[in-house]
mmCIF file of C-alpha atoms in Angstrom:
data_model
loop_
_atom_site.group_PDB
_atom_site.id
_atom_site.type_symbol
_atom_site.label_atom_id
_atom_site.label_comp_id
_atom_site.label_asym_id
_atom_site.label_seq_id
_atom_site.Cartn_x
_atom_site.Cartn_y
_atom_site.Cartn_z
ATOM 1 C CA MET A 840 33.587 18.863 -9.148
ATOM 2 C CA SER A 841 34.883 22.220 -7.906
ATOM 3 C CA ASP A 842 32.813 25.423 -8.238
ATOM 4 C CA ARG A 843 35.209 26.704 -10.917
ATOM 5 C CA ALA A 844 34.877 23.549 -13.007
ATOM 6 C CA PHE A 845 31.099 23.591 -12.561
ATOM 7 C CA SER A 846 31.005 27.206 -13.799
ATOM 8 C CA TYR A 847 32.935 26.288 -16.955
ATOM 9 C CA ALA A 848 30.657 23.291 -17.492
ATOM 10 C CA LEU A 849 27.616 25.598 -17.479
ATOM 11 C CA LEU A 850 29.228 27.722 -20.204
ATOM 12 C CA ILE A 851 29.811 24.783 -22.561
ATOM 13 C CA PRO A 852 26.360 24.955 -24.280
ATOM 14 C CA ALA A 853 26.736 28.702 -24.848
ATOM 15 C CA PHE A 854 30.247 28.267 -26.302
ATOM 16 C CA PHE A 855 29.006 25.429 -28.499
ATOM 17 C CA PHE A 856 26.223 27.472 -30.098
ATOM 18 C CA LEU A 857 28.430 30.585 -30.304
ATOM 19 C CA THR A 858 31.047 28.575 -32.186
ATOM 20 C CA LEU A 859 28.488 26.871 -34.424
ATOM 21 C CA PHE A 860 26.460 29.928 -35.423
ATOM 22 C CA THR A 861 28.944 32.825 -35.102
ATOM 23 C CA VAL A 862 32.599 31.783 -35.125
ATOM 24 C CA LYS A 863 32.313 29.114 -37.826
ATOM 25 C CA PRO A 864 30.377 31.336 -40.306
ATOM 26 C CA LEU A 865 32.804 34.197 -39.608
ATOM 27 C CA ILE A 866 35.830 32.020 -40.375
ATOM 28 C CA GLY A 867 34.049 30.718 -43.477
ATOM 29 C CA SER A 868 33.399 34.275 -44.663
ATOM 30 C CA VAL A 869 37.036 35.268 -44.158
ATOM 31 C CA LEU A 870 38.245 32.275 -46.161
ATOM 32 C CA SER A 871 35.625 32.803 -48.879
ATOM 33 C CA SER A 872 36.503 36.500 -49.233
ATOM 34 C CA MET A 873 40.059 35.488 -50.135
ATOM 35 C CA GLN A 874 39.027 33.173 -52.938
ATOM 36 C CA GLU A 875 38.661 33.913 -56.615
ATOM 37 C CA ARG A 876 35.241 33.981 -58.252
ATOM 38 C CA GLY A 877 34.013 30.373 -58.526
ATOM 39 C CA GLY A 878 36.092 29.290 -55.509
ATOM 40 C CA GLY A 879 39.669 28.155 -55.133
ATOM 41 C CA GLY A 880 42.937 30.064 -55.203
ATOM 42 C CA PHE A 881 44.057 32.822 -52.868
ATOM 43 C CA THR A 882 43.605 36.493 -53.667
ATOM 44 C CA LEU A 883 43.017 39.851 -52.035
ATOM 45 C CA GLU A 884 41.533 41.171 -55.255
ATOM 46 C CA ASN A 885 38.023 41.168 -53.747
ATOM 47 C CA TYR A 886 39.106 43.777 -51.177
ATOM 48 C CA ALA A 887 41.026 45.841 -53.750
ATOM 49 C CA ARG A 888 37.965 45.859 -56.007
ATOM 50 C CA LEU A 889 35.868 47.649 -53.352
ATOM 51 C CA GLY A 890 37.534 50.991 -54.046
ATOM 52 C CA GLU A 891 36.635 50.778 -57.746
ATOM 53 C CA ASP A 892 33.087 49.427 -57.378
ATOM 54 C CA GLU A 893 30.901 52.460 -58.101
ATOM 55 C CA THR A 894 27.740 50.740 -56.867
ATOM 56 C CA PHE A 895 29.426 49.767 -53.588
ATOM 57 C CA LEU A 896 30.698 53.328 -53.093
ATOM 58 C CA ARG A 897 27.232 54.718 -53.871
ATOM 59 C CA ALA A 898 25.633 52.264 -51.432
ATOM 60 C CA ALA A 899 28.209 53.187 -48.753
ATOM 61 C CA THR A 900 27.510 56.900 -49.261
ATOM 62 C CA ASN A 901 23.750 56.317 -49.123
ATOM 63 C CA ASN A 902 24.115 54.246 -45.950
ATOM 64 C CA LEU A 903 26.363 56.858 -44.351
ATOM 65 C CA LEU A 904 23.759 59.571 -44.964
ATOM 66 C CA PHE A 905 20.985 57.215 -43.880
ATOM 67 C CA SER A 906 22.715 56.424 -40.567
ATOM 68 C CA LEU A 907 23.897 59.977 -39.852
ATOM 69 C CA LEU A 908 20.373 61.342 -40.133
ATOM 70 C CA THR A 909 18.103 58.534 -38.942
ATOM 71 C CA VAL A 910 20.027 57.581 -35.773
ATOM 72 C CA PRO A 911 20.089 61.008 -34.037
ATOM 73 C CA LEU A 912 16.607 61.916 -35.293
ATOM 74 C CA SER A 913 15.145 58.611 -34.046
ATOM 75 C CA LEU A 914 16.784 58.942 -30.633
ATOM 76 C CA GLY A 915 15.884 62.624 -30.271
ATOM 77 C CA LEU A 916 12.259 61.987 -31.193
ATOM 78 C CA ALA A 917 12.135 58.908 -28.934
ATOM 79 C CA MET A 918 13.466 60.900 -25.973
ATOM 80 C CA TRP A 919 10.996 63.739 -26.587
ATOM 81 C CA LEU A 920 8.077 61.301 -26.814
ATOM 82 C CA ALA A 921 9.214 59.520 -23.645
ATOM 83 C CA VAL A 922 9.398 62.786 -21.686
ATOM 84 C CA LEU A 923 5.984 63.769 -23.013
ATOM 85 C CA LEU A 924 4.332 60.423 -22.238
ATOM 86 C CA HIS A 925 6.015 60.240 -18.822
ATOM 87 C CA GLN A 926 3.728 63.059 -17.688
ATOM 88 C CA LYS A 927 0.404 62.157 -16.135
ATOM 89 C CA MET A 928 -2.343 62.660 -18.702
ATOM 90 C CA ARG A 929 -5.669 61.197 -19.753
ATOM 91 C CA GLY A 930 -5.336 58.259 -22.153
ATOM 92 C CA GLN A 931 -1.657 57.824 -21.301
ATOM 93 C CA GLY A 932 -1.682 54.049 -21.853
ATOM 94 C CA PHE A 933 -3.458 54.373 -25.187
ATOM 95 C CA LEU A 934 -0.987 57.017 -26.407
ATOM 96 C CA ARG A 935 2.008 54.912 -25.344
ATOM 97 C CA ALA A 936 0.612 51.891 -27.167
ATOM 98 C CA GLY A 937 -0.027 53.996 -30.284
ATOM 99 C CA VAL A 938 3.529 55.363 -30.362
ATOM 100 C CA PHE A 939 5.018 51.912 -29.754
ATOM 101 C CA ALA A 940 2.800 50.180 -32.351
ATOM 102 C CA PRO A 941 5.169 50.699 -35.346
ATOM 103 C CA ALA A 942 7.908 48.834 -33.461
ATOM 104 C CA ILE A 943 5.919 45.582 -33.363
ATOM 105 C CA LEU A 944 4.908 45.674 -37.024
ATOM 106 C CA PRO A 945 6.996 43.663 -39.512
ATOM 107 C CA MET A 946 9.234 45.861 -41.645
ATOM 108 C CA VAL A 947 7.563 44.575 -44.812
ATOM 109 C CA ALA A 948 4.125 45.625 -43.523
ATOM 110 C CA ILE A 949 5.490 49.078 -42.674
ATOM 111 C CA ALA A 950 6.964 49.361 -46.165
ATOM 112 C CA VAL A 951 3.596 48.533 -47.740
ATOM 113 C CA ILE A 952 1.844 51.129 -45.561
ATOM 114 C CA TRP A 953 4.346 53.850 -46.498
ATOM 115 C CA MET A 954 4.201 52.904 -50.159
ATOM 116 C CA TYR A 955 0.549 53.875 -49.987
ATOM 117 C CA PHE A 956 1.466 57.174 -48.293
ATOM 118 C CA TYR A 957 4.008 57.902 -51.037
ATOM 119 C CA GLN A 958 1.831 56.919 -54.031
ATOM 120 C CA PRO A 959 2.112 59.758 -56.565
ATOM 121 C CA ASN A 960 -1.592 59.708 -57.581
ATOM 122 C CA ILE A 961 -3.626 58.421 -54.615
ATOM 123 C CA GLY A 962 -1.088 58.701 -51.773
ATOM 124 C CA VAL A 963 -1.905 60.542 -48.552
ATOM 125 C CA PHE A 964 0.868 63.121 -48.878
ATOM 126 C CA ASN A 965 0.142 64.052 -52.480
ATOM 127 C CA THR A 966 -3.603 64.177 -51.818
ATOM 128 C CA ILE A 967 -2.966 66.754 -49.067
ATOM 129 C CA LEU A 968 -0.460 68.701 -51.175
ATOM 130 C CA GLY A 969 -2.784 68.611 -54.201
ATOM 131 C CA SER A 970 -5.721 69.924 -52.161
ATOM 132 C CA LEU A 971 -3.538 72.868 -51.121
ATOM 133 C CA GLY A 972 -2.539 73.561 -54.719
ATOM 134 C CA LEU A 973 1.090 72.543 -54.123
ATOM 135 C CA PRO A 974 3.295 70.374 -56.408
ATOM 136 C CA THR A 975 2.871 66.611 -55.972
ATOM 137 C CA PRO A 976 6.287 64.951 -56.285
ATOM 138 C CA ASP A 977 7.036 61.323 -57.056
ATOM 139 C CA TRP A 978 8.480 60.514 -53.630
ATOM 140 C CA LEU A 979 9.956 57.126 -54.519
ATOM 141 C CA GLY A 980 10.670 57.822 -58.202
ATOM 142 C CA ASP A 981 12.686 61.022 -57.817
ATOM 143 C CA PRO A 982 16.421 60.306 -57.133
ATOM 144 C CA ALA A 983 16.625 63.412 -54.931
ATOM 145 C CA LEU A 984 13.621 62.447 -52.776
ATOM 146 C CA VAL A 985 13.728 58.670 -52.515
ATOM 147 C CA LEU A 986 16.399 58.403 -49.784
ATOM 148 C CA PRO A 987 14.910 61.164 -47.572
ATOM 149 C CA SER A 988 11.521 59.465 -48.000
ATOM 150 C CA LEU A 989 12.950 56.184 -46.703
ATOM 151 C CA MET A 990 14.619 58.050 -43.829
ATOM 152 C CA VAL A 991 11.274 59.495 -42.688
ATOM 153 C CA MET A 992 9.780 56.002 -42.610
ATOM 154 C CA MET A 993 12.748 54.630 -40.653
ATOM 155 C CA VAL A 994 12.582 57.430 -38.054
ATOM 156 C CA TRP A 995 8.831 56.811 -37.630
ATOM 157 C CA LYS A 996 9.445 53.124 -36.934
ATOM 158 C CA GLU A 997 12.515 53.442 -34.718
ATOM 159 C CA ALA A 998 11.297 56.334 -32.531
ATOM 160 C CA GLY A 999 8.494 54.246 -31.027
ATOM 161 C CA PHE A 1000 10.850 51.374 -30.300
ATOM 162 C CA PHE A 1001 13.455 53.468 -28.496
ATOM 163 C CA MET A 1002 10.764 55.499 -26.713
ATOM 164 C CA ILE A 1003 10.103 52.440 -24.545
ATOM 165 C CA PHE A 1004 13.731 52.336 -23.364
ATOM 166 C CA TYR A 1005 13.749 56.051 -22.549
ATOM 167 C CA LEU A 1006 10.423 55.712 -20.759
ATOM 168 C CA ALA A 1007 11.861 52.901 -18.635
ATOM 169 C CA GLY A 1008 14.916 55.064 -17.945
ATOM 170 C CA LEU A 1009 12.764 58.013 -16.823
ATOM 171 C CA GLN A 1010 10.707 55.788 -14.524
ATOM 172 C CA GLY A 1011 13.939 54.590 -12.906
ATOM 173 C CA ILE A 1012 14.970 58.118 -11.866
ATOM 174 C CA ASP A 1013 14.297 58.916 -8.216
ATOM 175 C CA PRO A 1014 11.168 61.173 -8.043
ATOM 176 C CA GLU A 1015 12.779 63.038 -5.123
ATOM 177 C CA LEU A 1016 15.193 64.641 -7.597
ATOM 178 C CA GLU A 1017 12.291 66.232 -9.473
ATOM 179 C CA GLU A 1018 10.670 67.278 -6.195
ATOM 180 C CA ALA A 1019 13.939 68.912 -5.064
ATOM 181 C CA SER A 1020 14.215 70.783 -8.371
ATOM 182 C CA ARG A 1021 10.630 71.967 -8.064
ATOM 183 C CA LEU A 1022 11.216 73.248 -4.498
ATOM 184 C CA GLU A 1023 14.281 75.157 -5.676
ATOM 185 C CA GLY A 1024 12.271 76.745 -8.469
ATOM 186 C CA THR A 1025 14.173 75.004 -11.265
ATOM 187 C CA GLY A 1026 12.321 75.021 -14.586
ATOM 188 C CA LYS A 1027 11.321 71.763 -16.285
ATOM 189 C CA PHE A 1028 13.746 72.179 -19.164
ATOM 190 C CA ARG A 1029 16.656 72.949 -16.845
ATOM 191 C CA HIS A 1030 15.742 69.955 -14.643
ATOM 192 C CA PHE A 1031 15.671 67.710 -17.705
ATOM 193 C CA TRP A 1032 18.981 69.028 -19.059
ATOM 194 C CA LYS A 1033 20.867 68.970 -15.759
ATOM 195 C CA VAL A 1034 19.327 65.888 -14.099
ATOM 196 C CA SER A 1035 17.301 63.623 -16.387
ATOM 197 C CA PHE A 1036 19.446 63.825 -19.526
ATOM 198 C CA PRO A 1037 22.731 62.800 -17.793
ATOM 199 C CA LEU A 1038 20.946 59.937 -16.036
ATOM 200 C CA LEU A 1039 19.570 58.768 -19.413
ATOM 201 C CA LEU A 1040 23.021 58.530 -21.010
ATOM 202 C CA PRO A 1041 23.343 54.747 -20.382
ATOM 203 C CA THR A 1042 20.043 54.319 -22.237
ATOM 204 C CA THR A 1043 21.295 56.620 -24.991
ATOM 205 C CA LEU A 1044 24.507 54.619 -25.380
ATOM 206 C CA PHE A 1045 22.618 51.343 -25.718
ATOM 207 C CA SER A 1046 20.027 52.854 -28.065
ATOM 208 C CA ALA A 1047 22.658 54.531 -30.252
ATOM 209 C CA ILE A 1048 24.499 51.249 -30.820
ATOM 210 C CA VAL A 1049 21.281 49.365 -31.636
ATOM 211 C CA ALA A 1050 19.995 52.189 -33.877
ATOM 212 C CA LEU A 1051 23.272 52.312 -35.816
ATOM 213 C CA SER A 1052 23.151 48.572 -36.322
ATOM 214 C CA ASP A 1053 19.506 48.764 -37.442
ATOM 215 C CA SER A 1054 20.273 51.525 -39.944
ATOM 216 C CA ILE A 1055 22.647 49.169 -41.738
ATOM 217 C CA LYS A 1056 21.096 45.730 -41.309
ATOM 218 C CA MET A 1057 17.450 46.641 -42.032
ATOM 219 C CA VAL A 1058 16.890 46.589 -45.791
ATOM 220 C CA ASP A 1059 13.546 44.785 -46.107
ATOM 221 C CA PHE A 1060 11.876 48.053 -47.069
ATOM 222 C CA VAL A 1061 14.324 48.565 -49.958
ATOM 223 C CA PHE A 1062 13.201 45.245 -51.482
ATOM 224 C CA VAL A 1063 9.534 46.198 -51.170
ATOM 225 C CA MET A 1064 9.591 49.913 -51.969
ATOM 226 C CA THR A 1065 12.373 50.754 -54.424
ATOM 227 C CA GLN A 1066 14.612 47.782 -55.318
ATOM 228 C CA GLY A 1067 17.499 50.215 -54.846
ATOM 229 C CA GLY A 1068 16.264 52.593 -57.546
ATOM 230 C CA PRO A 1069 15.998 54.882 -59.232
ATOM 231 C CA ASN A 1070 19.554 54.693 -60.549
ATOM 232 C CA ASN A 1071 20.875 53.239 -57.234
ATOM 233 C CA ALA A 1072 19.707 56.357 -55.381
ATOM 234 C CA SER A 1073 18.264 54.170 -52.587
ATOM 235 C CA THR A 1074 20.707 51.253 -52.717
ATOM 236 C CA LEU A 1075 22.002 50.460 -49.229
ATOM 237 C CA LEU A 1076 24.984 48.290 -48.344
ATOM 238 C CA LEU A 1077 23.175 45.123 -47.322
ATOM 239 C CA TYR A 1078 20.918 45.274 -50.367
ATOM 240 C CA HIS A 1079 23.973 45.574 -52.632
ATOM 241 C CA ILE A 1080 25.647 42.646 -50.841
ATOM 242 C CA TYR A 1081 22.505 40.554 -51.366
ATOM 243 C CA LYS A 1082 22.414 41.357 -55.089
ATOM 244 C CA VAL A 1083 26.093 40.526 -55.551
ATOM 245 C CA SER A 1084 25.791 37.249 -53.656
ATOM 246 C CA PHE A 1085 22.512 35.897 -55.033
ATOM 247 C CA ALA A 1086 21.679 37.795 -58.245
ATOM 248 C CA GLN A 1087 25.248 37.912 -59.577
ATOM 249 C CA HIS A 1088 26.251 34.559 -57.948
ATOM 250 C CA TRP A 1089 29.460 36.034 -56.531
ATOM 251 C CA PRO A 1090 29.556 35.051 -52.800
ATOM 252 C CA GLN A 1091 33.326 35.602 -52.532
ATOM 253 C CA TYR A 1092 33.038 39.319 -53.308
ATOM 254 C CA ALA A 1093 29.901 39.591 -51.138
ATOM 255 C CA ALA A 1094 31.863 38.040 -48.234
ATOM 256 C CA ALA A 1095 34.591 40.677 -48.618
ATOM 257 C CA MET A 1096 32.006 43.469 -48.534
ATOM 258 C CA SER A 1097 30.261 41.922 -45.513
ATOM 259 C CA LEU A 1098 33.498 41.722 -43.521
ATOM 260 C CA VAL A 1099 34.314 45.360 -44.263
ATOM 261 C CA VAL A 1100 30.829 46.407 -43.110
ATOM 262 C CA VAL A 1101 31.168 44.338 -39.907
ATOM 263 C CA ALA A 1102 34.593 45.871 -39.199
ATOM 264 C CA VAL A 1103 33.209 49.393 -39.656
ATOM 265 C CA LEU A 1104 30.228 48.618 -37.398
ATOM 266 C CA VAL A 1105 32.486 47.281 -34.639
ATOM 267 C CA ALA A 1106 34.777 50.316 -34.938
ATOM 268 C CA LEU A 1107 31.826 52.730 -34.736
ATOM 269 C CA ALA A 1108 30.401 50.884 -31.711
ATOM 270 C CA VAL A 1109 33.749 51.143 -29.918
ATOM 271 C CA ILE A 1110 33.965 54.870 -30.732
ATOM 272 C CA GLN A 1111 30.423 55.416 -29.441
ATOM 273 C CA ILE A 1112 31.223 53.588 -26.205
ATOM 274 C CA ARG A 1113 34.465 55.540 -25.706
ATOM 275 C CA LEU A 1114 32.841 58.915 -26.370
ATOM 276 C CA ILE A 1115 29.646 58.473 -24.368
ATOM 277 C CA ASP A 1116 30.915 56.216 -21.585
ATOM 278 C CA ARG A 1117 33.118 59.004 -20.189
ATOM 279 C CA LYS A 1118 30.053 61.168 -19.576
ATOM 280 C CA ILE A 1119 27.832 58.479 -18.124
ATOM 281 C CA HIS A 1120 26.834 58.607 -14.478
ATOM 282 C CA TYR A 1121 26.151 55.007 -13.496
ATOM 283 C CA ARG A 1122 24.033 54.655 -10.378
#
């Protein structure tokens, strides 16, 4: 067997599982999305219905706001924490473990913890606000506050996770660059902006794509904390797709929504790569 044939033979198991668990379900979803409710027939009505589905449009708007705010805030906070914990300090390992801890907790456990924080009567936030004589809002019951409240929880969880990647990126930068900046009298902020930040762009590109994906595919906390309420104020796309598929028993329409979400995610990932890749300095 030639080397080329041997190489293709090694790829056969990977292609088999890729076809079984990715390509086949994708083809099935495409075919299902073009069927009428109950199966059978051929129609594009499921796609046309998306523009008139008020709940879908509300979920898309909520998810857009959720992604636009949580992704940059998570990455910015993660980078700041990484720079901070990259410095030599007492208890450095303990602090790193504490910041990373939310990333290893199950999303459901995090949702339960934050439900306690947001409790209107005995919650941590309202206890502090009440002791200061300030109003004590219903964080998860007020339509204007519920989505921002979920965003805060998401940023708290994601920042610790991405901090590890930024920390690894900082440790991979040649220390001689920092020494040269110090000898030239360059300030720490200027050194970070001109040297460290550009060298962290590959990490930022990877983290941005993963964070965007997480902001859409993570909906466990919606099940636990709000069930999409009040009045769909916290309904996100994947939660709406789940309800349509399993609560309303309409998998054909859910398949159409899923494919649109996947297409948008792929398009956004390509845009991110095109925009950031031009500025990346690969070493």
